[in-house]
Amino acid sequence: MNTAVTLLTEQLPQVNEHWGQLNRQIIVILDFGSQYSELIARRIRETQVYSEVLSYRTTAEHLRQLNPKGIILSGGPSSVYAEYAPHCDPEIWNLGIPILGVCYGMQLMVNQLGGEVAKADRGEYGKASLYIDDPTDLLTNVEDGTTMWMSHGDSVMKMPQGFELLAHTENTPCAAIADHERKLYGVQFHPEVVHSVGGLALIRNFVYHICDCEPTWTTAAFVEESVREIRARVGDKRVLLALSGGVDSSTLAFLLHKAIGDQLTCVFIDQGFMRKYEPERLVKLFQEQFHIPVEYVNARDRFLNIMVGVTDPEEKRRRIGHEFIRVFEETSKQLGHFDYLAQGTLYPDVIESADTNVDPQTGERVAVKIKSHHNVGGLPKDLRFKLVEPLRKLFKDEVRKVGRSIGLPEEIVQRQPFPGPGLAIRILGEVTAERLNILRDADLIVRQEINQRGLYHDVWQAFAVLLPIRSVGVMGDKRTYAYPIVLRIVTSEDGMTADWARIPYDVLEVISNRIVNEVKGVNRVVYDITSKPPGTIEWE
Ligand SMILES: Nc1ncnc2c1ncn2[C@@H]1O[C@H](COP(=O)(O)OP(=O)(O)OP(=O)(O)O)[C@@H](O)[C@H]1O
Ligand SMILES: O=c1[nH]c(=O)c2[nH+]cn([C@@H]3O[C@H](COP(=O)(O)O)[C@@H](O)[C@H]3O)c2[nH]1
Ligand SMILES: NC(=O)CC[C@H](N)C(=O)O
Ligand SMILES: [Mg+2]
């Protein structure tokens, strides 16, 4: 069993400092490296209670100060009895705060409180039927025999003193356990994954009946609190907003406009890697329809210049991230003094850009960075602005709800994401003006066809990628030797995982025909049928 622990949470911003003042109810999740830790937080937030993921190293003292209504211990890849297994501060059992251990979290609870965990004869991976021994409390409204999702090789062999059995499965005698008096609960399965029928009911029981929470985390509450926080933070200072016209920064523009009105200045940087007609459209929309002035900065040449000879994807992202900031700095000087830079950074941008993780076995830092999103990992070290990023804890679908609630038109709310580095990370190898023009034309065809067939809202993203290689073709009896275009069309809930979209063949056919016939320099079109993982959505 792999004992390396993912410590993404140590890279993440720590709990909001204004918490205490806001008096917000919260459920804290301590992360032991599960792929699902964030999913747990999300599910809790779906029940309208705020939740955040913290490192498993968070001390009991720190938790006491945060005063959460409940604590959830996530799953994780380690075995509790292994030498370097991650443990939580044993004092947390004495805090008097309800705790739910999920999988590794439950095994840890059992291990630390004097029970026994060992390798099971048979692990369980995937669906299992849950038979309920005590239908009250945690398992209220969870049907006997319901399906829960399992993923474990270890099992609880003996419960600690004071614990009772709540449920079992065919292979796992202790699938759910509780010490009712101390409000300590453990489940071997994963209630947070969609395949666990009744998982959300269980989570609601924990949140509402056991932790006694109230539904305070609503979109309206988020907007209200953010507005208050932004005002408290910014005071009478001016804020420069990096506006791309995408869902995140447009939502942020509306939020900041509501919070600080004229202290806000929006700046759109045309880095030359935008899609065809997009820059003009954005500026017009904001100025004419929303009456929010936008400063348009034409920085095409300088961005193209810094791409000369660069082929490494991370180097491209780094350069683009830096150049964005330099342009903001210069623009800021021209427009007067600004202390703050606001960006529409979301949680997935932060997680995927997280720099390093620690392997507890060796104490070595293990890189897990997937890619540096330009607005996080691509930022220069000597950043002169203070950042304002109120959406930093949210997922895309949560941002869409916020946007909608503050009047952002559906046309923008539903927009497909477009990465800040734009077409530069969709041209593999060196980015040149010629390649940009080819990709822009191919991309326009993809968008037109997907739009016309009413598929735009069925997919998460649909776009073209240009490969820097050439293949042989034949057109009009003549040999061609030109670039291939990759079609990338995916479905996804939040961009963290994705699947390739099952687009009808006739649509693919039209797109392919049009691109090869209409875009000079392309003689072949291929369809990417890789999910994420193992692929990522973008090619770089
Ligand atoms: N061309 C640009 N000019 C100014 N700021 C930008 C530009 N591109 C990106 N940004 C900044 O970087 C942030 C992250 O970009 P990202 O693409 O993730 O978000 P978005 O463009 O707002 O929304 P979406 O994900 O829907 O495209 C943006 O919210 C914005 O603050
Ligand atoms: O603003 C951004 N700056 C970036 O550097 C960046 N990289 C990826 N993306 C978008 O994030 C989502 C996940 O993409 P990946 O599967 O390629 O990591 C997809 O929606 C991508 O389009 C970015 N957005
Ligand atoms: N998903 C988990 O938390 C797994 C816990 C532990 N590694 C096991 O295999 O039982
Ligand atoms: Mg964008």
Coordinates of C-alpha atoms and ligand atoms in Angstrom, one line a residue:
M1 CA 0.0 0.0 0.0
N2 CA 1.3 3.4 -0.9
T3 CA 1.9 5.5 2.2
A4 CA 2.7 8.8 0.5
V5 CA 0.2 11.3 1.8
T6 CA -1.1 14.0 -0.4
L7 CA -0.8 17.3 1.5
L8 CA -2.4 19.6 -0.9
T9 CA -4.1 21.3 1.9
E10 CA -0.8 22.6 3.2
Q11 CA -0.5 24.6 0.0
L12 CA -3.9 26.0 0.3
P13 CA -4.8 29.2 1.9
Q14 CA -5.7 28.7 5.5
V15 CA -9.1 29.3 6.9
N16 CA -10.5 32.7 6.3
E17 CA -9.3 35.1 9.0
H18 CA -12.7 36.9 9.2
W19 CA -14.4 33.7 10.3
G20 CA -14.8 34.5 14.0
Q21 CA -16.2 37.9 13.2
L22 CA -18.7 36.4 10.7
N23 CA -19.8 33.9 13.2
R24 CA -20.3 31.4 10.4
Q25 CA -21.1 27.8 11.1
I26 CA -18.6 25.5 9.6
I27 CA -17.7 21.8 9.3
V28 CA -14.0 21.3 9.0
I29 CA -12.6 18.4 7.0
L30 CA -9.2 17.1 7.9
D31 CA -7.4 15.8 4.8
F32 CA -5.5 12.5 5.0
G33 CA -4.8 12.5 1.3
S34 CA -8.1 11.2 -0.2
Q35 CA -9.0 12.0 -3.7
Y36 CA -12.4 12.8 -2.3
S37 CA -11.6 15.3 0.4
E38 CA -12.8 18.3 -1.6
L39 CA -15.8 16.4 -2.7
I40 CA -16.8 16.0 1.0
A41 CA -16.6 19.7 1.5
R42 CA -18.7 20.3 -1.6
R43 CA -21.4 17.9 -0.5
I44 CA -21.6 19.6 2.8
R45 CA -21.9 23.0 1.1
E46 CA -24.7 21.5 -1.0
T47 CA -26.6 21.0 2.3
Q48 CA -26.1 24.8 2.7
V49 CA -23.5 24.6 5.5
Y50 CA -20.1 26.0 5.0
S51 CA -17.2 23.6 4.9
E52 CA -13.5 23.8 4.3
V53 CA -10.6 21.3 4.0
L54 CA -7.6 21.7 6.3
S55 CA -4.4 19.6 6.7
Y56 CA -4.6 16.6 9.0
R57 CA -1.8 18.3 11.0
T58 CA -4.2 21.0 12.2
T59 CA -3.9 21.0 16.0
A60 CA -6.7 20.5 18.5
E61 CA -5.9 24.0 19.8
H62 CA -6.3 25.6 16.4
L63 CA -9.6 23.7 15.9
R64 CA -10.8 24.8 19.3
Q65 CA -10.3 28.4 18.2
L66 CA -12.1 27.9 14.9
N67 CA -14.9 26.2 16.8
P68 CA -16.4 24.2 14.0
K69 CA -19.8 22.6 14.5
G70 CA -18.3 19.3 13.3
I71 CA -15.2 17.6 12.0
I72 CA -14.8 15.1 9.3
L73 CA -11.7 13.0 8.9
S74 CA -11.2 12.1 5.2
G75 CA -10.1 8.8 3.7
G76 CA -6.5 8.3 2.6
P77 CA -4.1 6.0 0.9
S78 CA -2.2 4.9 4.0
S79 CA -2.8 2.1 6.5
V80 CA -3.2 3.3 10.0
Y81 CA -0.9 0.6 11.4
A82 CA 1.9 1.5 9.1
E83 CA 5.0 3.1 10.5
Y84 CA 4.6 6.5 8.8
A85 CA 0.9 6.7 8.7
P86 CA -0.5 10.2 9.2
H87 CA -2.1 10.7 12.6
C88 CA -4.2 13.6 13.8
D89 CA -3.7 15.4 17.1
P90 CA -5.1 12.9 19.7
E91 CA -6.5 15.8 21.6
I92 CA -9.2 16.2 19.0
W93 CA -11.2 13.3 20.5
N94 CA -11.6 15.4 23.6
L95 CA -12.8 18.6 22.0
G96 CA -16.5 17.7 22.5
I97 CA -17.1 18.5 18.8
P98 CA -18.9 15.7 16.8
I99 CA -16.5 13.8 14.5
L100 CA -17.2 11.6 11.5
G101 CA -14.4 9.4 10.2
V102 CA -14.7 8.3 6.6
C103 CA -12.7 5.2 5.6
Y104 CA -9.1 5.9 6.7
G105 CA -10.7 8.5 9.0
M106 CA -12.7 5.9 10.7
Q107 CA -9.8 3.5 10.9
L108 CA -7.7 6.2 12.5
M109 CA -10.4 6.9 15.1
V110 CA -10.6 3.2 15.9
N111 CA -6.8 2.9 16.1
Q112 CA -6.3 5.9 18.3
L113 CA -9.1 5.1 20.7
G114 CA -7.9 1.6 21.4
G115 CA -9.8 -0.6 18.9
E116 CA -8.1 -2.7 16.2
V117 CA -7.6 -2.2 12.5
A118 CA -5.9 -4.8 10.3
K119 CA -5.6 -5.9 6.7
A120 CA -8.9 -7.5 5.7
D121 CA -9.2 -10.9 4.1
R122 CA -11.0 -9.4 1.2
G123 CA -10.9 -5.7 0.4
E124 CA -13.9 -4.0 -1.1
Y125 CA -13.7 -1.8 -4.1
G126 CA -16.8 -0.4 -5.7
K127 CA -20.4 -1.0 -4.9
A128 CA -21.5 -2.8 -1.7
S129 CA -24.9 -3.3 -0.1
L130 CA -25.2 -1.8 3.4
Y131 CA -27.2 -3.6 6.0
I132 CA -28.4 -1.5 8.8
D133 CA -28.2 -2.5 12.4
D134 CA -29.3 0.8 14.0
P135 CA -31.5 2.9 11.8
T136 CA -31.5 6.0 14.1
D137 CA -29.1 8.9 14.3
L138 CA -26.5 8.8 11.5
L139 CA -28.4 6.4 9.4
T140 CA -31.9 7.9 9.6
N141 CA -33.6 7.7 6.2
V142 CA -30.9 5.5 4.8
E143 CA -32.6 2.4 3.4
D144 CA -31.6 -1.1 4.5
G145 CA -29.7 -2.8 1.7
T146 CA -28.8 0.5 0.0
T147 CA -25.7 0.8 -2.2
M148 CA -22.6 2.5 -0.8
W149 CA -19.3 2.9 -2.5
M150 CA -16.3 1.2 -0.9
S151 CA -12.6 1.5 -1.5
H152 CA -10.5 -0.2 1.2
G153 CA -8.1 -3.0 1.9
D154 CA -8.1 -2.6 5.7
S155 CA -11.0 -3.1 8.1
V156 CA -12.0 -2.5 11.7
M157 CA -11.6 -5.8 13.6
K158 CA -12.5 -4.6 17.0
M159 CA -14.4 -1.4 18.0
P160 CA -13.0 0.8 20.7
Q161 CA -14.8 0.8 24.1
G162 CA -18.1 2.7 24.0
F163 CA -18.7 2.2 20.3
E164 CA -21.8 0.4 18.9
L165 CA -22.4 -1.1 15.5
L166 CA -24.6 0.9 13.1
A167 CA -24.3 -1.2 9.9
H168 CA -22.4 -3.9 8.1
T169 CA -21.8 -5.3 4.6
E170 CA -21.2 -8.8 3.4
N171 CA -17.4 -8.4 3.7
T172 CA -17.2 -5.7 6.4
P173 CA -18.6 -6.5 9.8
C174 CA -18.1 -2.9 11.0
A175 CA -19.2 -0.7 8.1
A176 CA -20.6 2.1 10.3
I177 CA -20.0 2.6 14.0
A178 CA -20.8 5.2 16.7
D179 CA -20.0 6.3 20.2
H180 CA -23.3 8.1 20.7
E181 CA -22.3 9.7 23.9
R182 CA -19.1 11.3 22.6
K183 CA -20.7 11.9 19.2
L184 CA -17.9 10.0 17.4
Y185 CA -18.9 8.3 14.2
G186 CA -17.2 6.2 11.6
V187 CA -18.1 4.8 8.2
Q188 CA -16.0 2.5 6.1
F189 CA -17.8 3.6 2.8
H190 CA -17.7 6.9 1.0
P191 CA -21.0 8.8 1.5
E192 CA -19.6 11.7 -0.6
V193 CA -19.4 10.0 -4.0
V194 CA -22.5 10.0 -6.3
H195 CA -22.7 6.3 -6.5
S196 CA -23.4 6.0 -2.8
V197 CA -27.2 6.0 -2.7
G198 CA -28.3 7.5 0.6
G199 CA -24.8 9.1 1.0
L200 CA -26.2 12.6 1.0
A201 CA -28.9 11.6 3.5
L202 CA -26.2 10.4 5.8
I203 CA -24.3 13.6 5.4
R204 CA -27.4 15.6 6.1
N205 CA -28.0 13.6 9.3
F206 CA -24.5 14.4 10.4
V207 CA -24.7 18.0 9.6
Y208 CA -28.2 18.8 10.8
H209 CA -29.0 16.2 13.5
I210 CA -25.6 15.5 15.0
C211 CA -23.8 18.8 14.6
D212 CA -26.9 20.8 14.9
C213 CA -26.1 23.1 12.0
E214 CA -28.5 25.5 10.4
P215 CA -28.6 26.1 6.6
T216 CA -26.6 29.4 6.6
W217 CA -24.4 28.8 3.5
T218 CA -26.6 30.0 0.7
T219 CA -25.7 31.9 -2.4
A220 CA -27.3 35.0 -0.9
A221 CA -25.3 34.6 2.3
F222 CA -22.1 34.2 0.3
V223 CA -22.7 37.3 -1.7
E224 CA -23.6 39.3 1.4
E225 CA -20.6 38.1 3.4
S226 CA -18.2 38.6 0.4
V227 CA -19.4 42.1 0.0
R228 CA -18.9 42.8 3.6
E229 CA -15.4 41.2 3.6
I230 CA -14.4 43.0 0.4
R231 CA -15.4 46.4 1.9
A232 CA -13.6 45.6 5.2
R233 CA -10.5 44.6 3.4
V234 CA -10.3 47.2 0.7
G235 CA -11.5 50.3 2.6
D236 CA -11.4 53.3 0.4
K237 CA -8.6 52.0 -1.8
R238 CA -8.9 51.3 -5.5
V239 CA -9.0 47.9 -7.0
L240 CA -7.9 46.8 -10.4
L241 CA -9.9 43.8 -11.7
A242 CA -8.4 41.4 -14.2
L243 CA -11.4 40.9 -16.4
S244 CA -11.3 38.2 -19.1
G245 CA -15.1 38.1 -19.8
G246 CA -15.2 34.5 -18.6
V247 CA -17.6 33.3 -16.0
D248 CA -15.3 33.8 -13.0
S249 CA -14.0 37.3 -13.6
S250 CA -17.4 38.5 -14.9
T251 CA -19.0 37.2 -11.7
L252 CA -16.3 38.9 -9.7
A253 CA -16.8 42.2 -11.7
F254 CA -20.5 42.2 -10.6
L255 CA -19.6 41.3 -7.1
L256 CA -17.0 44.0 -6.7
H257 CA -19.2 46.6 -8.5
K258 CA -21.8 45.8 -5.9
A259 CA -19.3 46.1 -3.0
I260 CA -17.2 49.1 -4.0
G261 CA -18.7 50.7 -7.0
D262 CA -16.4 53.4 -8.5
Q263 CA -13.3 52.2 -6.7
L264 CA -13.3 49.4 -9.2
T265 CA -11.5 49.5 -12.5
C266 CA -11.7 46.6 -14.9
V267 CA -8.8 45.8 -17.2
F268 CA -9.0 43.4 -20.1
I269 CA -5.7 42.4 -21.5
D270 CA -5.7 41.3 -25.1
Q271 CA -2.7 39.0 -25.0
G272 CA -3.2 38.0 -28.6
F273 CA -4.2 34.5 -27.7
M274 CA -8.0 35.1 -27.6
R275 CA -10.5 33.4 -29.9
K276 CA -11.7 35.2 -33.0
Y277 CA -14.0 38.3 -32.4
E278 CA -13.8 37.8 -28.6
P279 CA -12.0 40.9 -27.4
E280 CA -14.3 43.3 -29.3
R281 CA -17.4 41.4 -28.1
L282 CA -16.4 41.5 -24.5
V283 CA -15.6 45.2 -24.3
K284 CA -18.8 46.1 -26.1
L285 CA -20.9 43.9 -23.8
F286 CA -19.5 45.3 -20.6
Q287 CA -19.6 49.0 -21.6
E288 CA -22.9 49.0 -23.5
Q289 CA -25.0 46.5 -21.7
F290 CA -23.7 46.5 -18.1
H291 CA -22.4 50.0 -18.0
I292 CA -19.2 48.8 -16.4
P293 CA -16.3 50.6 -18.0
V294 CA -13.5 48.3 -19.2
E295 CA -9.9 49.4 -20.0
Y296 CA -8.8 47.6 -23.1
V297 CA -5.1 46.9 -23.3
N298 CA -3.6 45.7 -26.5
A299 CA -0.6 43.7 -25.5
R300 CA -0.5 41.3 -28.5
D301 CA 3.0 42.1 -29.6
R302 CA 4.7 41.8 -26.3
F303 CA 3.0 38.5 -25.5
L304 CA 4.0 37.1 -28.9
N305 CA 7.6 38.2 -28.3
I306 CA 8.0 36.3 -25.1
M307 CA 6.8 33.2 -26.8
V308 CA 9.6 33.1 -29.3
G309 CA 11.5 29.8 -29.1
V310 CA 9.5 28.6 -26.1
T311 CA 8.1 25.1 -26.4
D312 CA 7.9 23.9 -22.8
P313 CA 4.3 24.1 -21.5
E314 CA 5.2 25.1 -18.0
E315 CA 7.6 27.8 -19.3
K316 CA 4.8 29.2 -21.5
R317 CA 2.5 29.4 -18.5
R318 CA 5.1 31.0 -16.3
R319 CA 6.0 33.6 -18.9
I320 CA 2.3 34.4 -19.6
G321 CA 1.5 34.7 -15.9
H322 CA 4.4 37.1 -15.3
E323 CA 3.6 39.2 -18.4
F324 CA 0.0 39.5 -17.3
I325 CA 1.2 41.0 -14.0
R326 CA 3.7 43.3 -15.7
V327 CA 1.0 44.6 -17.9
F328 CA -1.3 45.1 -14.9
E329 CA 1.5 47.0 -13.1
E330 CA 2.1 49.3 -16.1
T331 CA -1.6 49.9 -16.7
S332 CA -2.0 50.6 -13.0
K333 CA 0.6 53.3 -13.2
Q334 CA -1.1 54.9 -16.1
L335 CA -4.5 54.9 -14.4
G336 CA -3.3 56.1 -11.0
H337 CA -2.3 54.1 -7.9
F338 CA -3.9 50.8 -7.1
D339 CA -3.2 48.7 -4.1
Y340 CA -5.3 45.7 -5.0
L341 CA -5.5 43.3 -7.9
A342 CA -8.7 41.2 -8.1
Q343 CA -8.7 37.9 -10.0
G344 CA -11.4 35.3 -10.6
T345 CA -9.3 32.5 -9.1
L346 CA -11.3 29.3 -8.3
Y347 CA -10.5 26.4 -6.1
P348 CA -9.5 24.0 -8.9
D349 CA -6.9 26.6 -10.2
V350 CA -5.4 26.5 -6.7
I351 CA -5.4 22.8 -6.2
E352 CA -3.9 22.0 -9.6
S353 CA -1.2 24.6 -9.2
A354 CA -0.2 23.4 -5.7
D355 CA 3.5 23.1 -5.7
T356 CA 4.8 20.3 -3.6
N357 CA 3.7 17.5 -1.3
V358 CA 5.5 15.8 1.5
D359 CA 6.1 12.1 1.6
P360 CA 6.0 11.3 5.4
Q361 CA 8.1 8.3 4.9
T362 CA 11.1 10.2 3.6
G363 CA 10.2 13.7 4.5
E364 CA 11.0 14.6 0.9
R365 CA 9.0 17.0 -1.0
V366 CA 7.2 15.2 -3.8
A367 CA 6.0 17.3 -6.7
V368 CA 2.3 16.8 -7.6
K369 CA 1.9 20.0 -9.6
I370 CA -0.4 19.2 -12.5
K371 CA 0.0 22.5 -14.3
S372 CA 0.5 26.1 -13.2
H373 CA -2.7 28.0 -13.8
H374 CA -1.4 31.4 -15.0
N375 CA -3.3 33.2 -12.2
V376 CA -1.8 31.1 -9.3
G377 CA 1.3 29.2 -10.1
G378 CA 2.3 31.6 -12.8
L379 CA 2.4 34.7 -10.5
P380 CA 5.8 36.4 -10.0
K381 CA 7.4 36.3 -6.6
D382 CA 7.8 40.0 -6.3
L383 CA 4.1 40.7 -6.8
R384 CA 3.4 44.4 -5.9
F385 CA -0.4 44.1 -5.6
K386 CA -2.3 42.7 -2.7
L387 CA -4.7 40.1 -4.2
V388 CA -8.4 40.1 -3.8
E389 CA -9.8 36.7 -4.7
P390 CA -13.2 36.1 -3.1
L391 CA -14.0 33.1 -5.3
R392 CA -10.9 31.2 -4.4
K393 CA -12.8 28.5 -2.4
L394 CA -15.5 27.9 -4.9
F395 CA -16.0 25.4 -7.8
K396 CA -17.3 26.6 -11.1
D397 CA -20.9 25.5 -10.6
E398 CA -21.0 27.4 -7.3
V399 CA -19.6 30.5 -9.1
R400 CA -22.3 30.2 -11.8
K401 CA -24.9 30.2 -9.0
V402 CA -23.4 33.3 -7.5
G403 CA -23.2 35.0 -10.9
R404 CA -26.8 34.3 -11.6
S405 CA -27.9 35.5 -8.2
I406 CA -26.3 38.9 -8.8
G407 CA -27.7 39.5 -12.2
L408 CA -25.1 38.2 -14.5
P409 CA -26.9 37.4 -17.8
E410 CA -27.3 33.7 -18.7
E411 CA -25.2 34.2 -21.8
I412 CA -22.1 34.7 -19.5
V413 CA -23.2 32.4 -16.7
Q414 CA -23.3 29.5 -19.1
R415 CA -20.2 30.3 -21.0
Q416 CA -17.7 27.5 -21.5
P417 CA -14.4 28.2 -19.6
F418 CA -11.5 29.6 -21.6
P419 CA -8.0 29.5 -20.0
G420 CA -6.2 32.7 -19.4
P421 CA -3.1 31.7 -21.5
G422 CA -5.7 31.1 -24.2
L423 CA -4.6 29.6 -27.6
A424 CA -1.0 29.7 -26.5
I425 CA -1.5 26.4 -24.6
R426 CA -3.6 25.0 -27.4
I427 CA -0.7 25.3 -29.9
L428 CA 1.8 22.6 -28.9
G429 CA 5.4 23.7 -29.4
E430 CA 6.3 27.2 -30.4
V431 CA 3.5 29.8 -30.6
T432 CA 3.7 31.9 -33.8
A433 CA 1.4 34.4 -35.5
E434 CA 0.8 31.9 -38.4
R435 CA -0.2 29.1 -36.1
L436 CA -2.4 31.4 -34.1
N437 CA -4.3 32.4 -37.2
I438 CA -4.8 28.8 -38.2
L439 CA -6.0 27.7 -34.8
R440 CA -8.3 30.7 -34.5
D441 CA -10.0 29.8 -37.8
A442 CA -10.3 26.2 -36.9
D443 CA -11.6 27.1 -33.4
L444 CA -14.3 29.3 -34.9
I445 CA -15.6 26.4 -37.0
V446 CA -15.8 24.1 -33.9
R447 CA -17.7 26.8 -32.0
Q448 CA -20.1 27.5 -34.8
E449 CA -21.0 23.9 -35.4
I450 CA -21.4 23.1 -31.7
N451 CA -23.6 26.1 -31.3
Q452 CA -25.7 25.5 -34.3
R453 CA -26.5 22.0 -33.3
G454 CA -27.6 23.1 -29.8
L455 CA -24.7 21.2 -28.2
Y456 CA -23.0 24.2 -26.5
H457 CA -24.7 23.7 -23.1
D458 CA -24.4 19.9 -23.2
V459 CA -20.6 20.0 -23.0
W460 CA -18.1 21.6 -20.6
Q461 CA -15.8 22.8 -23.3
A462 CA -15.4 22.3 -27.1
F463 CA -12.3 23.5 -28.8
A464 CA -9.4 22.9 -31.3
V465 CA -5.8 22.1 -30.6
L466 CA -3.0 22.6 -33.1
L467 CA -0.2 20.1 -33.2
P468 CA 3.3 21.2 -34.4
I469 CA 3.8 18.3 -36.7
R470 CA 2.8 17.7 -40.3
S471 CA 1.2 14.7 -42.1
V472 CA 0.6 13.9 -45.8
G473 CA -2.7 14.3 -47.4
V474 CA -4.1 14.7 -50.9
M475 CA -6.3 17.6 -52.1
G476 CA -7.3 18.3 -55.7
D477 CA -4.9 15.6 -56.9
K478 CA -2.1 17.5 -55.1
R479 CA 0.0 16.3 -52.3
T480 CA -0.4 18.3 -49.0
Y481 CA 1.9 18.3 -46.0
A482 CA 0.2 20.2 -43.3
Y483 CA -0.8 20.5 -39.6
P484 CA -3.4 18.3 -37.9
I485 CA -6.1 19.8 -35.7
V486 CA -7.3 17.9 -32.6
L487 CA -10.9 18.3 -31.6
R488 CA -11.3 18.3 -27.8
I489 CA -14.8 18.2 -26.6
V490 CA -15.5 17.1 -23.0
T491 CA -18.3 16.8 -20.4
S492 CA -17.6 17.6 -16.8
E493 CA -19.2 18.8 -13.6
D494 CA -16.4 21.0 -12.3
G495 CA -13.3 20.6 -14.5
M496 CA -11.6 18.3 -12.0
T497 CA -12.6 15.2 -13.8
A498 CA -13.9 15.0 -17.4
D499 CA -15.0 12.6 -20.1
W500 CA -14.8 13.0 -23.9
A501 CA -18.2 13.9 -25.3
R502 CA -20.0 11.4 -27.4
I503 CA -20.6 13.8 -30.3
P504 CA -22.7 12.5 -33.1
Y505 CA -20.6 11.3 -36.1
D506 CA -22.4 13.6 -38.5
V507 CA -21.4 16.7 -36.4
L508 CA -17.8 15.5 -36.3
E509 CA -17.9 14.9 -40.0
V510 CA -19.1 18.5 -40.7
I511 CA -16.5 20.0 -38.4
S512 CA -13.7 17.9 -40.0
N513 CA -14.8 18.7 -43.5
R514 CA -15.1 22.4 -42.9
I515 CA -11.8 22.7 -41.1
V516 CA -9.8 20.9 -43.8
N517 CA -11.6 22.8 -46.6
E518 CA -11.7 26.2 -45.1
V519 CA -8.5 26.5 -43.0
K520 CA -5.4 26.8 -45.0
G521 CA -2.5 24.9 -43.5
V522 CA -4.6 22.0 -42.0
N523 CA -5.1 18.7 -43.8
R524 CA -6.3 16.4 -41.1
V525 CA -8.6 16.4 -38.1
V526 CA -8.6 13.9 -35.2
Y527 CA -10.9 13.5 -32.2
D528 CA -9.4 13.2 -28.7
I529 CA -11.1 10.3 -26.8
T530 CA -9.2 10.6 -23.5
S531 CA -10.9 11.2 -20.2
K532 CA -9.5 13.2 -17.3
P533 CA -7.7 11.5 -15.6
P534 CA -5.6 10.2 -17.2
G535 CA -5.6 13.1 -19.7
T536 CA -6.2 16.7 -18.7
I537 CA -8.7 18.9 -20.6
E538 CA -6.2 21.2 -22.2
W539 CA -3.2 19.6 -24.0
E540 CA -0.6 21.7 -22.1
Ligands
LIG1 N1 -7.2 38.3 -20.9 C1 -7.3 38.6 -19.6 N2 -7.3 39.9 -19.2 C2 -7.4 40.1 -17.8 N3 -7.5 39.2 -16.9 C3 -7.5 37.9 -17.3 C4 -7.4 37.5 -18.7 N4 -7.5 36.2 -18.7 C5 -7.6 35.7 -17.5 N5 -7.6 36.7 -16.6 C6 -7.7 36.6 -15.1 O1 -7.3 35.3 -14.7 C7 -8.4 34.7 -14.0 C8 -8.5 33.2 -14.3 O2 -8.8 32.9 -15.6 P1 -9.9 31.8 -15.9 O3 -10.0 31.6 -17.3 O4 -9.8 30.7 -15.0 O5 -11.3 32.6 -15.4 P2 -12.3 33.4 -16.2 O6 -11.8 33.7 -17.6 O7 -12.8 34.5 -15.4 O8 -13.5 32.4 -16.4 P3 -13.6 31.1 -17.3 O9 -12.9 30.0 -16.5 O10 -15.0 30.9 -17.5 O11 -12.9 31.4 -18.6 C9 -9.6 35.4 -14.5 O12 -10.7 35.3 -13.6 C10 -9.1 36.8 -14.6 O13 -9.1 37.5 -13.4
LIG2 O1 -7.6 30.4 -16.4 C1 -7.0 29.4 -16.6 N1 -5.6 29.4 -16.6 C2 -4.9 28.3 -16.9 O2 -3.7 28.4 -16.8 C3 -5.6 27.1 -17.1 N2 -5.2 25.9 -17.4 C4 -6.4 25.1 -17.6 N3 -7.5 25.9 -17.4 C5 -8.9 25.4 -17.5 O3 -9.1 24.7 -16.3 C6 -9.9 23.5 -16.6 C7 -9.1 22.2 -16.3 O4 -8.1 22.1 -17.2 P1 -7.0 21.0 -17.3 O5 -7.8 19.7 -17.2 O6 -6.3 21.2 -18.6 O7 -6.1 21.2 -16.1 C8 -10.3 23.6 -18.0 O8 -11.5 24.2 -18.1 C9 -9.2 24.5 -18.6 O9 -9.6 25.2 -19.8 C10 -7.0 27.1 -17.1 N4 -7.7 28.2 -16.8
LIG3 N1 -10.1 4.9 1.0 C1 -9.5 4.8 2.1 O1 -9.5 5.7 3.0 C2 -8.6 3.6 2.3 C3 -8.1 3.5 3.7 C4 -7.0 2.4 3.8 N2 -5.9 2.8 3.0 C5 -7.6 1.0 3.3 O2 -7.2 0.6 2.3 O3 -8.4 0.5 4.0
MG4 MG -11.1 32.4 -18.8

